[in-house]
Every structure is written in structure tokens, then in C-alpha cells.
GROMACS .gro file of N, CA and C in nm:
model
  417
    1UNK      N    1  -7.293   9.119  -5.908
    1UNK     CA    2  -7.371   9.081  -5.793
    1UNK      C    3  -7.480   9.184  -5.764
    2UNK      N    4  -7.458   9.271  -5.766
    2UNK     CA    5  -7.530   9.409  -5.765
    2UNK      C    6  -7.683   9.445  -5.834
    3UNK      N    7  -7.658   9.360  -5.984
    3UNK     CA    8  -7.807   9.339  -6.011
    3UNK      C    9  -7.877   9.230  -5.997
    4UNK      N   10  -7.814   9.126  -5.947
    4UNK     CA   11  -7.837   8.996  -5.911
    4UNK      C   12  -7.971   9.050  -5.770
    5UNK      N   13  -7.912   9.071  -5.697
    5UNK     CA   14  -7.990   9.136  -5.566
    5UNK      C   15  -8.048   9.192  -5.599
    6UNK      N   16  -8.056   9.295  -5.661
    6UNK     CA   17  -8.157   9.409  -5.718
    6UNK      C   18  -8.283   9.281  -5.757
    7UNK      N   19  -8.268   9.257  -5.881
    7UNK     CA   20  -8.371   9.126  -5.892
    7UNK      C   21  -8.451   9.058  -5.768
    8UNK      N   22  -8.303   9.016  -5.688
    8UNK     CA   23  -8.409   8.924  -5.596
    8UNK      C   24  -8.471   9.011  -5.477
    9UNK      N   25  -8.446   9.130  -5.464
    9UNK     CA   26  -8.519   9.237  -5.379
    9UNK      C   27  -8.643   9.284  -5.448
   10UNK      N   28  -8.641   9.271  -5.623
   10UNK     CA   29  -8.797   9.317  -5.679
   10UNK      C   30  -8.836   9.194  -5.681
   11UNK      N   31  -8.837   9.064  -5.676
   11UNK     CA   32  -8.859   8.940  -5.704
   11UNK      C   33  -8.967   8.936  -5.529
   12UNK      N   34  -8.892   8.940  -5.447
   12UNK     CA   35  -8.926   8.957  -5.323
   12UNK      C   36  -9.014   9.038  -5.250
   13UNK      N   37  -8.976   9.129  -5.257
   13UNK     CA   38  -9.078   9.285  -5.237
   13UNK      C   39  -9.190   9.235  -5.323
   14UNK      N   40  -9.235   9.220  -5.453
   14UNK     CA   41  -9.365   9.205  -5.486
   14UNK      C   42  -9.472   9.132  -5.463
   15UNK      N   43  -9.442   9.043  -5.365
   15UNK     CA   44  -9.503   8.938  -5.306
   15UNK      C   45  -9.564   9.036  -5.211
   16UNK      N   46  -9.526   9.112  -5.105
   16UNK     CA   47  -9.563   9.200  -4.995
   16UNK      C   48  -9.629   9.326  -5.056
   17UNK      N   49  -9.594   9.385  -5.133
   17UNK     CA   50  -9.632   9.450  -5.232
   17UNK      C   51  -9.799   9.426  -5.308
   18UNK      N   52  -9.830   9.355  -5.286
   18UNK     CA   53  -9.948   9.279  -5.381
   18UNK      C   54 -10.053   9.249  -5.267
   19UNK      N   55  -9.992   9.193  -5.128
   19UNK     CA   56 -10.030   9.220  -4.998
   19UNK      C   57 -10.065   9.321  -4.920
   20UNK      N   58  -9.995   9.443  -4.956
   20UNK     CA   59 -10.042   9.487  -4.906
   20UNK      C   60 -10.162   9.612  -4.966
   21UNK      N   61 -10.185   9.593  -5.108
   21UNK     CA   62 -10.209   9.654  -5.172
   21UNK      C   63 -10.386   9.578  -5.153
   22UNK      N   64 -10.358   9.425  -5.159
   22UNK     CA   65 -10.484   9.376  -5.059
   22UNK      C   66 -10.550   9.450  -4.945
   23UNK      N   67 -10.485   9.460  -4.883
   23UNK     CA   68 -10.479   9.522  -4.735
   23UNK      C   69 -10.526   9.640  -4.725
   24UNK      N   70 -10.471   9.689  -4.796
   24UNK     CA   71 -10.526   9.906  -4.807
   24UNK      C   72 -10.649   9.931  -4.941
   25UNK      N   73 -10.666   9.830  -5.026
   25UNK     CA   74 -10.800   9.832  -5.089
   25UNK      C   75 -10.894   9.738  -5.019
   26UNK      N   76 -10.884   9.634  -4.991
   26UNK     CA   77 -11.019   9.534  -4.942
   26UNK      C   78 -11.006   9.516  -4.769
   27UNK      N   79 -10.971   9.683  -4.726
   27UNK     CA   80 -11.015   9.662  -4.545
   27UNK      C   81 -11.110   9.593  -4.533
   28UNK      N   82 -11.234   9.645  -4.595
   28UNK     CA   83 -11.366   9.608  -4.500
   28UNK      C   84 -11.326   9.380  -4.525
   29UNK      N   85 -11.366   9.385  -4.638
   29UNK     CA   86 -11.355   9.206  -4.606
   29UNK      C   87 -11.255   9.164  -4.500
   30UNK      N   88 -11.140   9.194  -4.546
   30UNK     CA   89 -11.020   9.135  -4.493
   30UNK      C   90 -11.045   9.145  -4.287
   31UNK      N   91 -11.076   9.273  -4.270
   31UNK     CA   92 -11.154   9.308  -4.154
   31UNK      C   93 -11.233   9.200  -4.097
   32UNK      N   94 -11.336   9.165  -4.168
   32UNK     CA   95 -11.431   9.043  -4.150
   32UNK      C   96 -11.341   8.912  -4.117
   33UNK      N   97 -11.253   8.868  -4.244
   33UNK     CA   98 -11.175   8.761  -4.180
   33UNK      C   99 -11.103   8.772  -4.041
   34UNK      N  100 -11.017   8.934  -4.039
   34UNK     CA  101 -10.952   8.914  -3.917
   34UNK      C  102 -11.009   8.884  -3.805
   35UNK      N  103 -11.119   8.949  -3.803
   35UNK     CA  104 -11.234   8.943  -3.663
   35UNK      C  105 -11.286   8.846  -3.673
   36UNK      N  106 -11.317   8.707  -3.753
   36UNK     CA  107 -11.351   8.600  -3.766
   36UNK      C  108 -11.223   8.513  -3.628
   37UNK      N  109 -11.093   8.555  -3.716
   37UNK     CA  110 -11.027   8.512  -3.615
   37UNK      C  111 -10.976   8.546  -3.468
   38UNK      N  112 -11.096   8.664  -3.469
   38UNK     CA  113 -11.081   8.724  -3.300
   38UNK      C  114 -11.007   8.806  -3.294
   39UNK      N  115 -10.962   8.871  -3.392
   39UNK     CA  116 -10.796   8.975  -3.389
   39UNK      C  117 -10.922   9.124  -3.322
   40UNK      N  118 -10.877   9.214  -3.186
   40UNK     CA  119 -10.951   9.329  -3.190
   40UNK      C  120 -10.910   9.427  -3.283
   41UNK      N  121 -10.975   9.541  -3.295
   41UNK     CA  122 -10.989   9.649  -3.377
   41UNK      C  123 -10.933   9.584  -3.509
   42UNK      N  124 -11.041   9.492  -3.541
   42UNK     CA  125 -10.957   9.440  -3.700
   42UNK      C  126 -10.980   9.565  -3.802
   43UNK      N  127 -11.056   9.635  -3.834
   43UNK     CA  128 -10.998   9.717  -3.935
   43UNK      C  129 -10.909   9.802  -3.949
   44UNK      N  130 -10.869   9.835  -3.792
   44UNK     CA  131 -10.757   9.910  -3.779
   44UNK      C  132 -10.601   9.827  -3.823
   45UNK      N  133 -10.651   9.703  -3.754
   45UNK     CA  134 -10.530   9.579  -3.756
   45UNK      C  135 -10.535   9.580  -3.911
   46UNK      N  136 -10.590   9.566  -4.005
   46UNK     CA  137 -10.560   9.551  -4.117
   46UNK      C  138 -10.520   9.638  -4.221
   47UNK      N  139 -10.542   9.752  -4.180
   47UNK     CA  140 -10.501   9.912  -4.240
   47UNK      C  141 -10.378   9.933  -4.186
   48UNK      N  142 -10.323   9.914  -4.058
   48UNK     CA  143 -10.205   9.939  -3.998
   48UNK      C  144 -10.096   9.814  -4.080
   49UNK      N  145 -10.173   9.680  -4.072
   49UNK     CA  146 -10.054   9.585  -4.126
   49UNK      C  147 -10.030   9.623  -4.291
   50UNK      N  148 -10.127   9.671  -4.365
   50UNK     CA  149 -10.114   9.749  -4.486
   50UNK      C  150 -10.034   9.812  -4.505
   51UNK      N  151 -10.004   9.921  -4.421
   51UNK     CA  152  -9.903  10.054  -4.442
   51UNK      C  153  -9.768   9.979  -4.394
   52UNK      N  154  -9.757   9.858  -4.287
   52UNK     CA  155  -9.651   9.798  -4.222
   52UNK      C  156  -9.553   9.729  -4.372
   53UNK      N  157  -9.634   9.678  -4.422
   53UNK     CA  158  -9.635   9.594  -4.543
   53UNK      C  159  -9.592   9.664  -4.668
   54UNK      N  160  -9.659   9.770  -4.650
   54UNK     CA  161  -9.607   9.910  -4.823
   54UNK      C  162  -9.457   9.930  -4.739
   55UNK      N  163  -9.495   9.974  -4.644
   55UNK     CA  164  -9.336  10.053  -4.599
   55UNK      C  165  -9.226   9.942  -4.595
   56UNK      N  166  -9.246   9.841  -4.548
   56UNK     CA  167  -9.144   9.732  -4.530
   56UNK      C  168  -9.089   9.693  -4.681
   57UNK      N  169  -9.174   9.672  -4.776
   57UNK     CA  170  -9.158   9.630  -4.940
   57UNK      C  171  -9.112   9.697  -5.031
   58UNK      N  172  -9.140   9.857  -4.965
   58UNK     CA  173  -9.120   9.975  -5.034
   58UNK      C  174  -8.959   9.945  -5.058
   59UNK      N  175  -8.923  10.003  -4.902
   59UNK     CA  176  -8.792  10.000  -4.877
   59UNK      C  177  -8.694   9.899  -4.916
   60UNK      N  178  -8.752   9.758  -4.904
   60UNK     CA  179  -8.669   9.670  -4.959
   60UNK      C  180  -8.614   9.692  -5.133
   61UNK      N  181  -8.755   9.696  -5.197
   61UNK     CA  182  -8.754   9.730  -5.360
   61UNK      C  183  -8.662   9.808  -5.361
   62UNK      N  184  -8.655   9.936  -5.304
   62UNK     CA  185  -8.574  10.083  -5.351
   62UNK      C  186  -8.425  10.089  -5.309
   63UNK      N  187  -8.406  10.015  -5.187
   63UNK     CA  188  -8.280   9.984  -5.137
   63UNK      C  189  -8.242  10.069  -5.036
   64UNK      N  190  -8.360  10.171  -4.977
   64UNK     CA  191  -8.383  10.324  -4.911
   64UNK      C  192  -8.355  10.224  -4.746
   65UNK      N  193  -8.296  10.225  -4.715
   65UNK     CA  194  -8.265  10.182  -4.561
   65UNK      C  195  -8.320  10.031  -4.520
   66UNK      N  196  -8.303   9.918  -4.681
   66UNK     CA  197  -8.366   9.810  -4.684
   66UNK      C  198  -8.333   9.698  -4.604
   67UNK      N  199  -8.252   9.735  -4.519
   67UNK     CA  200  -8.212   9.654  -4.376
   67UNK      C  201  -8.350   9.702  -4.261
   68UNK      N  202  -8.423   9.826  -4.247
   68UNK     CA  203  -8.535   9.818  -4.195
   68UNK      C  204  -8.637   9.794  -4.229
   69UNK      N  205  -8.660   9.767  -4.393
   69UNK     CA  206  -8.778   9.757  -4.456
   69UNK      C  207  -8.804   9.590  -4.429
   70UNK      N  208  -8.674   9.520  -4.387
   70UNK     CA  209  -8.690   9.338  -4.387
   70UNK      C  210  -8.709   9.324  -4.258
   71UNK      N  211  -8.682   9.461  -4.150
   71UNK     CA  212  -8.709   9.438  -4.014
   71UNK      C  213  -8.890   9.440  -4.058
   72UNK      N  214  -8.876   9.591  -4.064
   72UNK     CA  215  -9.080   9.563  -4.088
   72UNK      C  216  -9.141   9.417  -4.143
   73UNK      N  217  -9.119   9.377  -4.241
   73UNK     CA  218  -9.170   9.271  -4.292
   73UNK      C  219  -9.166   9.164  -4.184
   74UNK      N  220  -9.076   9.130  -4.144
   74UNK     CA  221  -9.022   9.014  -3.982
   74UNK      C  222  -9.143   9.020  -3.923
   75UNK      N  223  -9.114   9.190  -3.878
   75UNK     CA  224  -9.234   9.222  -3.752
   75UNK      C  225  -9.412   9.250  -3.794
   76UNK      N  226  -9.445   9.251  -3.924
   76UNK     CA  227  -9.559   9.190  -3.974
   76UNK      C  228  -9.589   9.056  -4.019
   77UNK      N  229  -9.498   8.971  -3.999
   77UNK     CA  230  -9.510   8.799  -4.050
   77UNK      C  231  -9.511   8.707  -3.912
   78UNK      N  232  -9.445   8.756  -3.832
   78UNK     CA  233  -9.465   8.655  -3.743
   78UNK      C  234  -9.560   8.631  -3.625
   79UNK      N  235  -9.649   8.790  -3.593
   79UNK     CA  236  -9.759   8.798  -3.528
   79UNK      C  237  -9.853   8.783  -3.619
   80UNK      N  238  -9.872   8.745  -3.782
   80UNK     CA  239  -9.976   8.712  -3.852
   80UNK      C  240  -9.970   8.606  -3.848
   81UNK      N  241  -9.865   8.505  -3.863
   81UNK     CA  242  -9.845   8.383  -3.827
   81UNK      C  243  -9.899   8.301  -3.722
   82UNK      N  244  -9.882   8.400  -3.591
   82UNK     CA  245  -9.948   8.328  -3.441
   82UNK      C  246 -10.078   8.378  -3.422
   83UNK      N  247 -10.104   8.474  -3.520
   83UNK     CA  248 -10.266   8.536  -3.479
   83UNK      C  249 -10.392   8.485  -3.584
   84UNK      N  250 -10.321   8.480  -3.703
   84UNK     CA  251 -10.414   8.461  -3.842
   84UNK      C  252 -10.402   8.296  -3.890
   85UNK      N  253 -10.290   8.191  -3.838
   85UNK     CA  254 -10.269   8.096  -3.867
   85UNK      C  255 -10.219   7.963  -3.757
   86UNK      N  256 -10.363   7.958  -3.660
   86UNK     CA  257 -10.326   7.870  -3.570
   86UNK      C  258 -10.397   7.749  -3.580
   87UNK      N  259 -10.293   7.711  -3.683
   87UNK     CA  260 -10.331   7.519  -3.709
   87UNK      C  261 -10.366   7.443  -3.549
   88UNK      N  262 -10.297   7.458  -3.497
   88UNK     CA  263 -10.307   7.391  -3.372
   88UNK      C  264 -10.434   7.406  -3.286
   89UNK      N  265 -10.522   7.484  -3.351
   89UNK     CA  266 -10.702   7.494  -3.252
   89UNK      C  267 -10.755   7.447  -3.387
   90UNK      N  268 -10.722   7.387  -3.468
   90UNK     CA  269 -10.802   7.387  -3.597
   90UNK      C  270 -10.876   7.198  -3.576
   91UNK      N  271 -10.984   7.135  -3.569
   91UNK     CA  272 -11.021   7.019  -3.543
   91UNK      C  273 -11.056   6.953  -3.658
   92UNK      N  274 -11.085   6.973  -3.783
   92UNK     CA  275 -11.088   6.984  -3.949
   92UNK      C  276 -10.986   6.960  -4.007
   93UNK      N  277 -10.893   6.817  -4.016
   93UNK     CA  278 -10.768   6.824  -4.093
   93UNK      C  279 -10.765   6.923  -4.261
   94UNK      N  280 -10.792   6.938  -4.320
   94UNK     CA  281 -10.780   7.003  -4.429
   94UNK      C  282 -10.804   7.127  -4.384
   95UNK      N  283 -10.828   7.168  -4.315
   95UNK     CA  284 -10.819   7.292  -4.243
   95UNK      C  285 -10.694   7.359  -4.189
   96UNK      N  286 -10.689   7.239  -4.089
   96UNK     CA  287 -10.579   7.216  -3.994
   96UNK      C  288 -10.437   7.202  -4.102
   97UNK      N  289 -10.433   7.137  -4.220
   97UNK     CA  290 -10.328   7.177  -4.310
   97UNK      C  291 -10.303   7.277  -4.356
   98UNK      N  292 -10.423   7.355  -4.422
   98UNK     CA  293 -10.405   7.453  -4.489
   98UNK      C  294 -10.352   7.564  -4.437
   99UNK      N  295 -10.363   7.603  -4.260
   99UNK     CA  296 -10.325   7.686  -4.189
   99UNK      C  297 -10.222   7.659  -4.165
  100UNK      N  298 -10.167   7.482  -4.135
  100UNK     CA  299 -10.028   7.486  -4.093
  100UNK      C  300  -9.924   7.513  -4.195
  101UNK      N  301  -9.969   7.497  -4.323
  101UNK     CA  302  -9.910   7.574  -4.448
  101UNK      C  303  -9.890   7.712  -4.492
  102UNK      N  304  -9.989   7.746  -4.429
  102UNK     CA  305  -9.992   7.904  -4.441
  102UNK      C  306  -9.879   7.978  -4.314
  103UNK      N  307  -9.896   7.886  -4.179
  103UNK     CA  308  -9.809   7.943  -4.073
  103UNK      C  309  -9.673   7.938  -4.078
  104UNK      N  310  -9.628   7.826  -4.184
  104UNK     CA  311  -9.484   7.778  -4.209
  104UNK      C  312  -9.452   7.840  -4.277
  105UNK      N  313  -9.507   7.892  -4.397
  105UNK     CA  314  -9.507   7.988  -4.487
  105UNK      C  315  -9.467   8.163  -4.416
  106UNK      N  316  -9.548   8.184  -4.374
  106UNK     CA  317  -9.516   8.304  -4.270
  106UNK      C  318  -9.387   8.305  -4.159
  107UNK      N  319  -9.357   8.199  -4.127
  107UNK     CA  320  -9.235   8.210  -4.043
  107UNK      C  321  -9.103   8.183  -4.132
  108UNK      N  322  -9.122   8.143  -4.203
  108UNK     CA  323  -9.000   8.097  -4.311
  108UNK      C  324  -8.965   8.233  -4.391
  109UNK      N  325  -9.066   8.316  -4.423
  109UNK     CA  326  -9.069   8.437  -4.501
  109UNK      C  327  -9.028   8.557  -4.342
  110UNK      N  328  -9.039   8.531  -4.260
  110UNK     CA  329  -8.986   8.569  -4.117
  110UNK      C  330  -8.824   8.609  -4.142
  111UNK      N  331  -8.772   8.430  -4.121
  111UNK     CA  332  -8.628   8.408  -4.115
  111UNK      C  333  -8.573   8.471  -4.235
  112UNK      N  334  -8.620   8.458  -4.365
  112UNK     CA  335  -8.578   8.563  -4.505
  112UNK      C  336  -8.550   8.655  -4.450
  113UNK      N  337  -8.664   8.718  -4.371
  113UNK     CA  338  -8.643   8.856  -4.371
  113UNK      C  339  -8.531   8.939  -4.254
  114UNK      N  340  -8.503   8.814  -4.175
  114UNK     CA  341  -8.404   8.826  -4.111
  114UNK      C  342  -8.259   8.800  -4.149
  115UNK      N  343  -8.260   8.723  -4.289
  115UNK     CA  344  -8.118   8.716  -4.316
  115UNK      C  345  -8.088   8.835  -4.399
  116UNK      N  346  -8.217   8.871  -4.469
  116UNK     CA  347  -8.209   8.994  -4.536
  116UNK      C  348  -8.171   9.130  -4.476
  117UNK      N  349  -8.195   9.137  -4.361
  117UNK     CA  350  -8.163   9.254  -4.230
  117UNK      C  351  -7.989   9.212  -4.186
  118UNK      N  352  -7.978   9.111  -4.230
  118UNK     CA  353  -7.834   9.079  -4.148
  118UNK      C  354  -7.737   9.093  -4.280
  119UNK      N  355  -7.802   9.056  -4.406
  119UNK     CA  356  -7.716   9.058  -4.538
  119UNK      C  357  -7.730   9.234  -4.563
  120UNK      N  358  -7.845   9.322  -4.516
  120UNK     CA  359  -7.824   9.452  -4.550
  120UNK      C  360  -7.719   9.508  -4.511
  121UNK      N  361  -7.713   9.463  -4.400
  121UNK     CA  362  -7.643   9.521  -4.234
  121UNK      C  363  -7.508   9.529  -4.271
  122UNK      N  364  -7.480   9.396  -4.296
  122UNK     CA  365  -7.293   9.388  -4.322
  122UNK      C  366  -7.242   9.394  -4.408
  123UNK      N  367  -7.360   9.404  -4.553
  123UNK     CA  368  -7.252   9.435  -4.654
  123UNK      C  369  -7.262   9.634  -4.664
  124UNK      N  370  -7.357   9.638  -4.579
  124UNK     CA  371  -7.344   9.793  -4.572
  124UNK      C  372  -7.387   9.937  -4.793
  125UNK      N  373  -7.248   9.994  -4.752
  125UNK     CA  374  -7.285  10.061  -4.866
  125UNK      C  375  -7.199  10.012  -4.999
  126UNK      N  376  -7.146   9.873  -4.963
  126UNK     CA  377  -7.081   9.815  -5.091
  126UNK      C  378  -7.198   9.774  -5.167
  127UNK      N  379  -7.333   9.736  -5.161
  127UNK     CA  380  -7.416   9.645  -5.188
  127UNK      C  381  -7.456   9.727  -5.352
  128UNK      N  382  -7.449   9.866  -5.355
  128UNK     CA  383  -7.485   9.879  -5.488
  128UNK      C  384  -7.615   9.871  -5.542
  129UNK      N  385  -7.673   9.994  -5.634
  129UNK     CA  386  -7.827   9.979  -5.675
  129UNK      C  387  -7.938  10.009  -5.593
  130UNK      N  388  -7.903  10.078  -5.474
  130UNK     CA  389  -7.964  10.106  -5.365
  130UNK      C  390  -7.979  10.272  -5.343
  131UNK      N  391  -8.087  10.343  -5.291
  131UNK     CA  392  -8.070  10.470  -5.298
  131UNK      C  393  -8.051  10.489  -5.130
  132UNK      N  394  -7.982  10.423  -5.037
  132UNK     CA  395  -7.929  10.439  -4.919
  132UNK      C  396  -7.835  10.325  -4.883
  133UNK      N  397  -7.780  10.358  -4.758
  133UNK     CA  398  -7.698  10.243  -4.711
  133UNK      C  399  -7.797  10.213  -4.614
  134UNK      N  400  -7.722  10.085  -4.528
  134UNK     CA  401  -7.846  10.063  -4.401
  134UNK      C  402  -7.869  10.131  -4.311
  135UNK      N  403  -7.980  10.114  -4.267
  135UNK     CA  404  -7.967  10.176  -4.128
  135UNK      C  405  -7.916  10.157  -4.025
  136UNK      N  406  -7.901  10.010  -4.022
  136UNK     CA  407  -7.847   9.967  -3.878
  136UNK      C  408  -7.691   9.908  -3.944
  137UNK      N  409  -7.599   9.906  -3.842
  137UNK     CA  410  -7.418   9.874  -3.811
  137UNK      C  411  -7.438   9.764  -3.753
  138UNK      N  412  -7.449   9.609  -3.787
  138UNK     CA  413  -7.383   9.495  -3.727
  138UNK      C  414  -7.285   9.432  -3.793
  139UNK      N  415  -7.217   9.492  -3.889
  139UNK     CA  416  -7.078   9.440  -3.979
  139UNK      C  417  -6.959   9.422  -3.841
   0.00000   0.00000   0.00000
């Protein structure tokens, strides 16, 4: 089981990983989009969700306290979700899809990351392949 997870934690993590690697090389554009969508201090917002994003992916990959690295990820997916993907002001159906795809996408990768915080949590330091146990005790 042990490398089973391992897999699906590098399987996983590289998705965020690749994101955020977006994020901390192409500020200035990405900047432009955010502030397109009204987000303030977007280059800050996008340099900060960068490092939110390395650290959250990091941790998951390495197994280093990867019950907080799926909290980080949570808490960068679901205010990108309500800030970067609001189908619901969109008046352009193909628009209006593509965002509500993108927002479902983001909250679904949310709840992952919450079962992943709850699967860190309780199986604790049996989980194996990890260079920490969790951080947080809800077993």
C-alpha cells in the first residue's frame, strides 16, 4: 500500500507542481489575467498563490507533514474557484461553460484535498514512504 500512495501523491502533487511553477515564472501575464478578473494586488496574489502551491505540492510529494501540504492546496483551490471562476456573471454560454468547468474542477480538487488531510491525519505514521508523520491528530 505504501507505494501505491507514494504514486498517487507524485501522480497528484504534479499537477500543482506545474501550477505553480506557472505562477512563480509567468507573474507578470498571469497578473494581467488576475486583474482582468478584478482580483487586487494581482501580482502579489499570484506570487503568493505560487509559493501557496510549491509549499502545498512540495509537502504532499515528500510526505514532510503532507496532511498540511493538502490543507494548503484546499486553501488555494477554493478562493481561486470563487474569485478566478465565476460562471455565474458569465452572459457568453461557451464561456459560461468553460468557467463552470474550470470551477467544478477546482472544488472537486478542494474535497481531494480534504480527504487527503483526513487520510494523512488518521493513518498517521503507519502510512510509510514519507519523511514525516502528520501534523495534525484527528485519528
Amino acid at each position: 500500500m505504501d507505494v501505491l500512495v507514494l504514486i498517487g501523491r507524485i501522480l497528484f502533487a504534479l499537477l500543482f507542481l506545474t501550477s505553480a511553477f506557472g505562477h512563480l515564472t509567468g507573474t507578470k501575464a498571469m497578473a494581467g489575467y488576475a486583474a482582468a478578473k478584478g482580483l487586487p494586488a494581482p501580482a502579489a496574489a499570484v506570487a503568493g498563490s505560487g509559493v501557496l502551491l510549491l509549499a502545498g505540492a512540495l509537502s504532499v510529494l515528500l510526505g514532510a507533514w503532507a496532511d498540511l501540504g493538502a490543507l494548503l492546496l484546499a486553501v488555494f483551490l477554493v478562493p481561486a474557484a470563487l474569485t478566478m471562476h465565476r460562471f455565474w456573471q458569465e452572459a457568453e454560454p461557451m464561456t459560461r461553460q468553460q468557467e463552470m468547468t474550470h470551477f467544478q474542477k477546482d472544488i472537486a480538487l478542494a474535497g481531494a484535498c480534504l480527504m487527503l488531510l483526513a487520510f494523512f491525519s488518521y493513518v498517521g505514521h503507519d502510512l510509510g514512504l514519507t519523511l514525516t508523520g502528520p501534523l495534525f491528530d484527528i485519528g
